[in-house]
Structure formats: C-alpha cells, structure tokens
Amino acid sequence: MTVSAVIAGLGAWLPPGVVTNNDLCSRLDTSEEWIESRTGIVERRAVSGGMATLDLAVEAGGRALKAAGVSGVDAVVVATTSPDRICPAGAPEVASRLGLGPIAAYDLTSACSGFVYGLATCAGLISAGIAKSVLFIGSEAFSTFIDPANRTTAPIFGDGAGAVVLRCGSPEEPGAIGPFDLGSDGAQADLLAINGGGSRQRSATGLGHGEVPTEDWYLSMAGRAIYQQAIARMTESSLAVLDRAGWSVTEVDRFVGHQANIRILNSVAQRLGIAPERALINIDRVGNALSASIPLVLAGAAAGGELRPGDRVLITAFGAGLSWGSTVLVWPDISIDSPL
Ligand code: ACO
C-alpha cells in the first residue's frame, strides 16, 4: 500500500516587533513609495532583545502540535537559513523545549525553498516508514543577517515561523502532499550568499579570528539577477509539478508562491495563466520570511477563510543555492493556530 504524508495541523508565529517602511526611511536613503511599489512590502517583523530563530520555532511548533491535537511525534525537522548557532543543529533543542522526548531531530538548509525541500524530506521519512508523524518547522530570524545600512536588502526580509504536523495517510485523502518537483543551480551560488563564518573563510590564508570583513558578515544579493531567475524557475517548476500531478492550470484554486516580491508573484501567476485573485499574498505584512514564508501565508489564508478545505493548492518556491521546488495538495479540513 502506498503511504503519503498528510497535513494534520498548522501553526504560525511572528515576533512582536514591527518595522514599517517609514521606520526604514528614517535610516536609509529610500522612500515608502519605492519600497512598496518595487516589492509590495509595507511592514515586516524583526526579532530583538536576544530572541532568535529557535524561539520562533518553538512558538510555531507548539501551535502546530496543538492544532493537530497531538502531544508527540516521531521526528522534528527545522528548515532555517538563520540558525541560532553554526553547531549544533537547532531541531534537537526544539524537540527538548517542546517536551517531545529523545526523538529524531535535524535541520535542513535551503533558504527560501526550505519549506518545499523540507516537506519533501519529511514526506520521505513517512513514506519510507522511518517515522509515522513529523513536526516540520520553517523558522527564520534572518533580519539578524541583514546589513541594516543596505537599502536593497534591509527592506525585503522579515522574521517569523510556521509549522506543520505531518502524519501517515493515504495519497487520496485531502492534505496528502505531493508529487514534488525540486531543482538547483549551484553555478549561480554567489548571487545570494553570506560568506562570513564558514569553513572557506576560516581556512583562508591570513584571515584570523576577528578579521571577517563587515560585508561578509551580512547577506550579499544580486537583486536583478535573482528576480529574473525566480520568475523563470518558479514558472518552470510549477508547470513540471502540475504535469506530474495530472492537474491542469485551470484546476488550481489557490496559487501559493514564496513571498519574495509582489512583482515576482504577479509575473509567475501571469505566465502560468492564473488569475491574480487566486494567489495567496501576505508579503505586504510579513516580507520575505525565507523558509517560514509558505506556512505563514497558508496559515493566514486558512485562518482568514481565503483558503478552504477542498481547495486545490499549488505551492512553489525559489531561493539561494540557487534552489527551487514545487508541490501540490488538496487543502484538508484542519485546525489552524495562527496570529495572522
Ligand atoms: N530605495 C530606493 N532605491 C533603491 C532601493 C531602495 N530601497 N534599493 C535599490 N534602489 C535603487 C538601486 O540602487 C538602483 O539605482 P540605480 O539605477 O541608480 O543603480 C535602482 O533602485 C534599481 O535597482 P534594481 O536592483 O534594478 O531594482 P529592482 O526593481 O530590481 O528592485 C529588488 C530591487 C527589490 C531587490 C528586486 O531586484 C528584487 O526583489 N529581487 C529579488 C530579491 C529576492 O527575492 N531575494 C530573495 C531571494 S530568496 C532567498 O533565498 C533569500
């Protein structure tokens, strides 16, 4: 019998600190009009006072467990590109703080496509019989990796976390995830990178402790090139997964793209032939929350009634790596625990 991973509960959380476009204008050479018209972002959330990625992960993870009505799972997986520390992985700490016992726990890094890659990985754990249930969390405090003085990157990214509980089920039931389309292009890795702190820099001749150049400490981004790649890759990947699922574009009720830029989302939807009103959007309030972006937009839309049980959902994401991925599911009748 074929076994699938099925979504049993969804939780989300945002840190309380709001950063408006007006706040950014007070310290950057930019305008509210430029940021909103070029990105679609009006405000985003940011951690402060020592709050970090795993704090957000515990909040969202606890809400997903509550929404699913379970107190235990067989594994915890955390997707993040803003880990609390390089070592160890954060998922064991999340499992411990949620009182889940000595279960399997590990992290996964795939930037903005982290949620789709993580869904695929967790679905694999379930279909291989390694776990019967998984708590999967996308969590980011990526604002801490952004140069506050960089007017191109500072407006874009926001912090937050979203989580799903996945259980073992049948491929035919609502909430069953898949098929998937996943891809990467490492030849373009430098388009979006944080160079400081890794083994390459540590092993570089003459670069010692305390000598990391400031620009390497933060994200560097070739915005225009990323923009073009995002549109092309999300469009191609969406078409590939729809083909694999045997769905036509007209059968898609809800289009859920990684919230990178409203113009990217509109362009992908237009190329696919999906009407703008079928796209789920939260970038205006949340910004680009990397691996947390997709569960945050799903949680807000499901809690607000925009996403309903039975809706056919197309999910697609693109990010650093470069990496991209897409999947589909029929939205299940589940509880949501979300502040959105
Ligand atoms: N305010 C005013 N002007 C600005 C700002 C700002 N905040 N930022 C850039 N500009 C200027 C640039 O300096 C440039 O000026 P110039 O023409 O004098 O050189 C001009 O605006 C146009 O710059 P572009 O980069 O061509 O602007 P664009 O329309 O492409 O918008 C943006 C820039 C918003 C960054 C866009 O390229 C984008 O969204 N790219 C994708 C970014 C993204 O999604 N990154 C995350 C990927 S996912 C992940 O894995 C992390």
Coordinates of C-alpha atoms and ligand atoms in Angstrom, one line a residue:
M1 CA 0.0 0.0 0.0
T2 CA 1.3 3.5 -0.9
V3 CA 1.7 5.8 2.1
S4 CA 1.7 9.6 1.9
A5 CA 2.5 12.4 4.3
V6 CA -0.8 14.2 5.2
I7 CA -1.0 17.6 6.9
A8 CA -2.7 17.2 10.3
G9 CA -2.3 20.7 11.8
L10 CA -0.7 24.1 11.1
G11 CA 0.7 26.7 13.4
A12 CA 2.5 30.0 12.9
W13 CA 4.1 32.8 14.9
L14 CA 5.5 36.2 14.3
P15 CA 7.8 38.2 16.7
P16 CA 6.0 41.2 18.0
G17 CA 8.5 43.9 16.7
V18 CA 7.0 45.6 13.6
V19 CA 9.4 47.5 11.2
T20 CA 7.4 49.8 8.9
N21 CA 8.6 51.3 5.7
N22 CA 8.5 54.6 7.4
D23 CA 10.9 53.2 10.1
L24 CA 13.4 52.3 7.3
C25 CA 13.2 55.7 5.7
S26 CA 14.4 57.3 8.9
R27 CA 17.8 55.5 8.5
L28 CA 18.1 54.6 4.8
D29 CA 18.3 56.6 1.5
T30 CA 14.9 55.3 0.3
S31 CA 11.2 56.1 0.3
E32 CA 8.0 54.4 1.5
E33 CA 6.7 54.7 -2.1
W34 CA 9.9 53.0 -3.6
I35 CA 9.7 50.1 -1.2
E36 CA 6.0 49.4 -1.5
S37 CA 5.9 49.8 -5.3
R38 CA 9.1 47.8 -6.1
T39 CA 8.5 45.0 -3.5
G40 CA 4.9 45.1 -2.3
I41 CA 6.1 45.2 1.3
V42 CA 4.5 47.7 3.8
E43 CA 5.8 46.2 7.1
R44 CA 7.8 43.2 8.3
R45 CA 8.6 41.7 11.7
A46 CA 12.0 41.6 13.4
V47 CA 13.4 39.9 16.4
S48 CA 15.1 41.9 19.2
G49 CA 16.5 41.6 22.7
G50 CA 18.1 38.2 22.2
M51 CA 15.1 36.5 20.6
A52 CA 16.3 34.0 18.0
T53 CA 15.2 31.5 15.3
L54 CA 14.6 28.6 17.7
D55 CA 12.4 30.8 20.0
L56 CA 10.1 31.4 17.0
A57 CA 10.3 27.7 16.0
V58 CA 9.2 26.6 19.5
E59 CA 6.2 29.0 19.3
A60 CA 5.1 27.9 15.9
G61 CA 5.8 24.2 16.6
G62 CA 3.8 24.2 19.8
R63 CA 0.9 25.8 18.0
A64 CA 1.0 23.2 15.2
L65 CA 1.0 20.3 17.7
K66 CA -2.0 21.9 19.5
A67 CA -3.8 22.4 16.2
A68 CA -3.2 18.8 15.3
G69 CA -4.4 17.7 18.7
V70 CA -1.2 15.6 19.4
S71 CA 1.3 15.8 22.2
G72 CA 4.0 13.7 20.5
V73 CA 5.6 13.0 17.1
D74 CA 8.4 10.6 15.9
A75 CA 10.7 13.3 14.5
V76 CA 11.3 17.1 14.4
V77 CA 12.8 18.8 11.3
V78 CA 13.6 22.5 11.2
A79 CA 14.3 24.4 8.0
T80 CA 16.3 27.5 8.6
T81 CA 19.0 29.7 7.0
S82 CA 19.4 31.8 10.1
P83 CA 20.4 29.2 12.7
D84 CA 21.0 30.3 16.3
R85 CA 24.5 28.7 16.1
I86 CA 26.6 27.0 13.3
C87 CA 26.7 24.0 15.6
P88 CA 24.7 22.1 16.8
A89 CA 21.5 21.8 14.7
G90 CA 18.5 23.5 16.3
A91 CA 15.9 20.8 15.9
P92 CA 17.1 18.7 19.0
E93 CA 16.7 21.9 21.1
V94 CA 13.2 22.5 19.7
A95 CA 12.2 18.8 20.5
S96 CA 13.5 19.2 24.0
R97 CA 11.8 22.5 24.7
L98 CA 8.5 21.2 23.4
G99 CA 8.8 18.1 25.7
L100 CA 8.9 15.7 22.8
G101 CA 11.5 13.3 24.3
P102 CA 14.6 11.8 22.7
I103 CA 13.2 11.7 19.1
A104 CA 15.0 12.1 15.8
A105 CA 15.7 15.8 15.1
Y106 CA 17.7 17.6 12.5
D107 CA 18.0 20.8 10.5
L108 CA 17.8 21.4 6.8
T109 CA 19.2 24.5 4.9
S110 CA 17.7 25.5 1.6
A111 CA 17.0 29.2 2.1
C112 CA 13.7 30.3 0.5
S113 CA 12.9 26.9 -0.9
G114 CA 13.5 25.3 2.5
F115 CA 9.8 24.7 3.2
V116 CA 9.3 22.8 0.0
Y117 CA 12.5 20.8 0.4
G118 CA 11.6 20.1 4.0
L119 CA 8.1 18.9 3.0
A120 CA 9.7 16.5 0.5
T121 CA 12.2 15.3 3.1
C122 CA 9.6 14.7 5.8
A123 CA 7.3 13.1 3.2
G124 CA 10.2 10.7 2.5
L125 CA 10.6 9.9 6.2
I126 CA 6.9 8.9 6.4
S127 CA 6.7 7.0 3.1
A128 CA 9.9 5.1 3.9
G129 CA 8.4 4.0 7.2
I130 CA 11.1 5.8 9.3
A131 CA 8.5 8.0 11.0
K132 CA 4.7 7.8 11.4
S133 CA 4.5 11.5 12.3
V134 CA 6.8 14.5 11.9
L135 CA 6.7 18.1 13.2
F136 CA 8.2 20.2 10.4
I137 CA 9.0 23.9 11.1
G138 CA 10.3 26.7 8.9
S139 CA 11.8 29.3 11.1
E140 CA 13.8 32.4 10.4
A141 CA 15.3 35.4 12.3
F142 CA 17.1 36.4 9.1
S143 CA 16.9 40.1 9.9
T144 CA 20.0 39.4 12.0
F145 CA 22.0 38.5 8.9
I146 CA 21.0 41.7 7.0
D147 CA 23.1 44.9 6.9
P148 CA 20.8 47.5 8.5
A149 CA 22.6 50.1 6.3
N150 CA 21.9 48.3 3.0
R151 CA 18.9 49.9 1.3
T152 CA 18.4 47.0 -1.2
T153 CA 18.3 44.1 1.3
A154 CA 17.1 45.7 4.5
P155 CA 13.5 46.3 3.3
I156 CA 13.0 42.8 1.9
F157 CA 13.4 40.3 4.7
G158 CA 11.1 39.6 7.7
D159 CA 11.2 37.2 10.7
G160 CA 8.7 34.5 11.6
A161 CA 8.0 30.8 11.8
G162 CA 5.4 28.4 10.5
A163 CA 5.0 24.7 11.2
V164 CA 3.0 21.6 10.1
V165 CA 2.4 18.3 11.8
L166 CA 2.5 15.6 9.1
R167 CA 1.0 12.1 9.7
C168 CA 1.0 8.9 7.8
G169 CA -2.0 8.6 5.5
S170 CA -3.3 7.7 2.0
P171 CA -2.3 9.6 -1.2
E172 CA -6.0 10.0 -2.0
E173 CA -7.1 11.9 1.1
P174 CA -7.2 15.7 1.5
G175 CA -3.9 17.0 2.9
A176 CA -1.7 14.4 1.2
I177 CA 1.4 16.2 -0.1
G178 CA 2.9 15.6 -3.5
P179 CA 4.2 14.9 -6.0
F180 CA 7.2 17.2 -5.9
D181 CA 9.5 19.0 -8.4
L182 CA 12.9 20.0 -6.9
G183 CA 15.9 21.6 -8.6
S184 CA 19.1 23.6 -8.1
D185 CA 21.8 25.5 -9.9
G186 CA 25.0 25.8 -7.8
A187 CA 26.9 27.6 -10.6
Q188 CA 25.0 30.7 -9.5
A189 CA 25.5 30.3 -5.8
D190 CA 27.2 33.7 -5.5
L191 CA 24.1 35.6 -6.5
L192 CA 22.8 35.3 -2.9
A193 CA 25.3 34.5 -0.2
I194 CA 26.5 35.1 3.3
N195 CA 30.3 34.5 3.1
G196 CA 31.4 35.1 6.7
G197 CA 31.7 32.4 9.3
G198 CA 32.0 29.3 7.2
S199 CA 34.9 26.9 6.6
R200 CA 36.0 28.6 3.4
Q201 CA 36.7 31.8 5.2
R202 CA 38.1 30.2 8.3
S203 CA 40.7 28.3 6.2
A204 CA 41.7 31.3 4.1
T205 CA 45.3 32.2 4.5
G206 CA 45.9 35.3 6.6
L207 CA 42.3 35.7 7.8
G208 CA 42.2 35.3 11.5
H209 CA 39.6 35.5 14.3
G210 CA 38.0 38.9 14.5
E211 CA 39.1 39.8 10.9
V212 CA 35.9 39.0 9.0
P213 CA 35.2 41.9 6.6
T214 CA 31.9 43.6 7.5
E215 CA 30.3 42.9 4.1
D216 CA 30.9 39.2 4.6
W217 CA 29.0 39.3 7.8
Y218 CA 25.8 40.1 6.0
L219 CA 23.8 38.8 3.0
S220 CA 25.0 39.9 -0.4
M221 CA 22.4 39.8 -3.1
A222 CA 22.4 40.5 -6.9
G223 CA 18.7 41.6 -6.8
R224 CA 18.0 41.9 -10.5
A225 CA 19.5 38.5 -11.4
I226 CA 17.7 36.8 -8.6
Y227 CA 14.5 38.5 -9.6
Q228 CA 14.8 37.1 -13.2
Q229 CA 15.8 33.6 -12.0
A230 CA 12.9 33.5 -9.5
I231 CA 10.3 34.1 -12.2
A232 CA 11.8 31.6 -14.6
R233 CA 12.4 28.8 -12.1
M234 CA 9.1 29.1 -10.2
T235 CA 7.2 29.1 -13.5
E236 CA 9.0 26.0 -14.9
S237 CA 8.8 24.1 -11.6
S238 CA 5.1 24.9 -11.3
L239 CA 4.4 23.5 -14.7
A240 CA 6.5 20.4 -14.0
V241 CA 4.7 19.6 -10.8
L242 CA 1.3 20.2 -12.3
D243 CA 2.2 17.8 -15.1
R244 CA 3.4 15.2 -12.6
A245 CA 0.2 15.6 -10.6
G246 CA -2.0 15.4 -13.7
W247 CA -3.6 18.8 -12.9
S248 CA -4.3 21.5 -15.4
V249 CA -3.6 25.1 -14.5
T250 CA -7.4 25.8 -14.6
E251 CA -7.8 23.2 -11.8
V252 CA -5.6 25.2 -9.4
D253 CA -7.8 27.1 -6.8
R254 CA -5.0 28.7 -4.9
F255 CA -1.5 29.6 -6.0
V256 CA 1.0 29.9 -3.1
G257 CA 4.3 31.3 -4.2
H258 CA 7.2 32.0 -2.0
Q259 CA 6.7 35.7 -0.9
A260 CA 9.8 37.3 -2.3
N261 CA 8.4 40.3 -4.2
I262 CA 4.8 41.0 -5.3
R263 CA 6.0 41.7 -8.8
I264 CA 7.7 38.3 -8.9
L265 CA 4.5 36.6 -7.7
N266 CA 2.3 38.5 -10.2
S267 CA 4.7 37.7 -13.0
V268 CA 4.7 33.9 -12.2
A269 CA 0.9 33.8 -11.9
Q270 CA 0.5 35.6 -15.2
R271 CA 2.9 33.3 -17.0
L272 CA 1.1 30.3 -15.6
G273 CA -2.3 31.8 -16.6
I274 CA -3.5 32.0 -13.0
A275 CA -5.8 35.0 -12.2
P276 CA -4.3 37.3 -9.5
E277 CA -7.3 36.7 -7.2
R278 CA -6.3 33.0 -6.9
A279 CA -2.9 33.9 -5.5
L280 CA -2.5 34.0 -1.7
I281 CA -0.5 37.0 -0.5
N282 CA 0.9 38.2 2.8
I283 CA 4.1 39.9 1.7
D284 CA 2.7 43.3 2.5
R285 CA 2.6 42.5 6.2
V286 CA 5.4 39.8 6.5
G287 CA 8.0 40.5 3.9
N288 CA 10.2 37.6 2.7
A289 CA 10.5 35.2 5.6
L290 CA 12.5 32.6 3.7
S291 CA 11.6 29.0 4.9
A292 CA 8.8 30.4 7.0
S293 CA 7.1 32.2 4.1
I294 CA 4.9 29.5 2.8
P295 CA 3.5 28.2 6.1
L296 CA 2.9 31.8 7.2
V297 CA 0.9 32.6 4.1
L298 CA -1.0 29.3 4.3
A299 CA -1.8 29.9 8.0
G300 CA -3.0 33.4 7.4
A301 CA -5.2 32.4 4.5
A302 CA -6.7 29.4 6.1
A303 CA -7.4 31.3 9.4
G304 CA -9.0 34.1 7.3
G305 CA -11.1 31.8 5.2
E306 CA -9.4 32.6 1.9
L307 CA -8.1 29.0 1.8
R308 CA -10.8 26.4 2.3
P309 CA -11.0 22.6 2.7
G310 CA -11.1 21.0 -0.8
D311 CA -9.2 23.8 -2.5
R312 CA -6.5 22.5 -4.9
V313 CA -3.3 24.3 -3.9
L314 CA -0.1 24.8 -6.0
I315 CA 3.0 25.7 -3.9
T316 CA 6.2 26.9 -5.5
A317 CA 9.4 28.4 -4.0
F318 CA 12.8 29.7 -5.1
G319 CA 15.8 30.9 -3.2
A320 CA 19.6 30.9 -2.6
G321 CA 21.6 28.0 -3.8
L322 CA 20.1 28.6 -6.3
S323 CA 17.3 26.1 -5.4
W324 CA 13.7 25.8 -6.2
G325 CA 10.8 23.4 -5.6
S326 CA 7.1 22.9 -6.1
T327 CA 4.3 20.6 -4.8
V328 CA 0.6 20.3 -4.7
L329 CA -2.1 19.2 -2.3
V330 CA -5.9 19.4 -1.7
W331 CA -6.4 21.6 1.4
P332 CA -7.6 19.5 4.3
D333 CA -10.2 20.3 7.0
I334 CA -7.7 21.0 9.8
S335 CA -7.3 23.4 12.7
I336 CA -5.0 26.4 12.4
D337 CA -3.3 28.2 15.3
S338 CA -2.0 31.5 13.8
P339 CA -1.7 35.2 14.8
L340 CA -2.3 36.3 11.2
Ligands
ACO1 N1 15.2 52.7 -2.3 C1 15.5 53.4 -3.4 N2 16.2 53.0 -4.4 C2 16.7 51.7 -4.3 C3 16.5 50.9 -3.2 C4 15.7 51.4 -2.2 N3 15.4 50.7 -1.1 N4 17.1 49.7 -3.5 C5 17.7 49.8 -4.7 N5 17.5 51.0 -5.2 C6 17.9 51.6 -6.5 C7 19.2 50.9 -7.0 O1 20.3 51.5 -6.3 C8 19.1 51.2 -8.4 O2 19.6 52.5 -8.6 P1 20.5 52.9 -9.9 O3 19.6 52.6 -11.1 O4 20.8 54.3 -9.7 O5 21.7 52.0 -9.8 C9 17.6 51.2 -8.7 O6 17.0 51.3 -7.5 C10 17.1 50.0 -9.4 O7 17.7 48.8 -8.8 P2 17.3 47.4 -9.2 O8 18.1 46.4 -8.3 O9 17.4 47.2 -10.7 O10 15.8 47.4 -8.7 P3 14.7 46.4 -8.9 O11 13.5 46.9 -9.5 O12 15.2 45.1 -9.4 O13 14.3 46.1 -7.3 C11 14.8 44.4 -5.7 C12 15.3 45.6 -6.4 C13 13.5 44.8 -4.9 C14 15.8 43.9 -4.7 C15 14.4 43.3 -6.7 O14 15.5 43.2 -7.6 C16 14.1 42.0 -6.1 O15 13.1 41.9 -5.4 N6 14.9 41.0 -6.3 C17 14.7 39.7 -5.8 C18 15.2 39.7 -4.4 C19 14.8 38.4 -3.7 O16 13.8 37.9 -3.8 N7 15.7 38.0 -2.8 C20 15.5 36.8 -2.0 C21 15.6 35.6 -2.8 S1 15.2 34.3 -1.9 C22 16.4 33.7 -0.7 O17 16.7 32.5 -0.8 C23 17.0 34.5 0.3

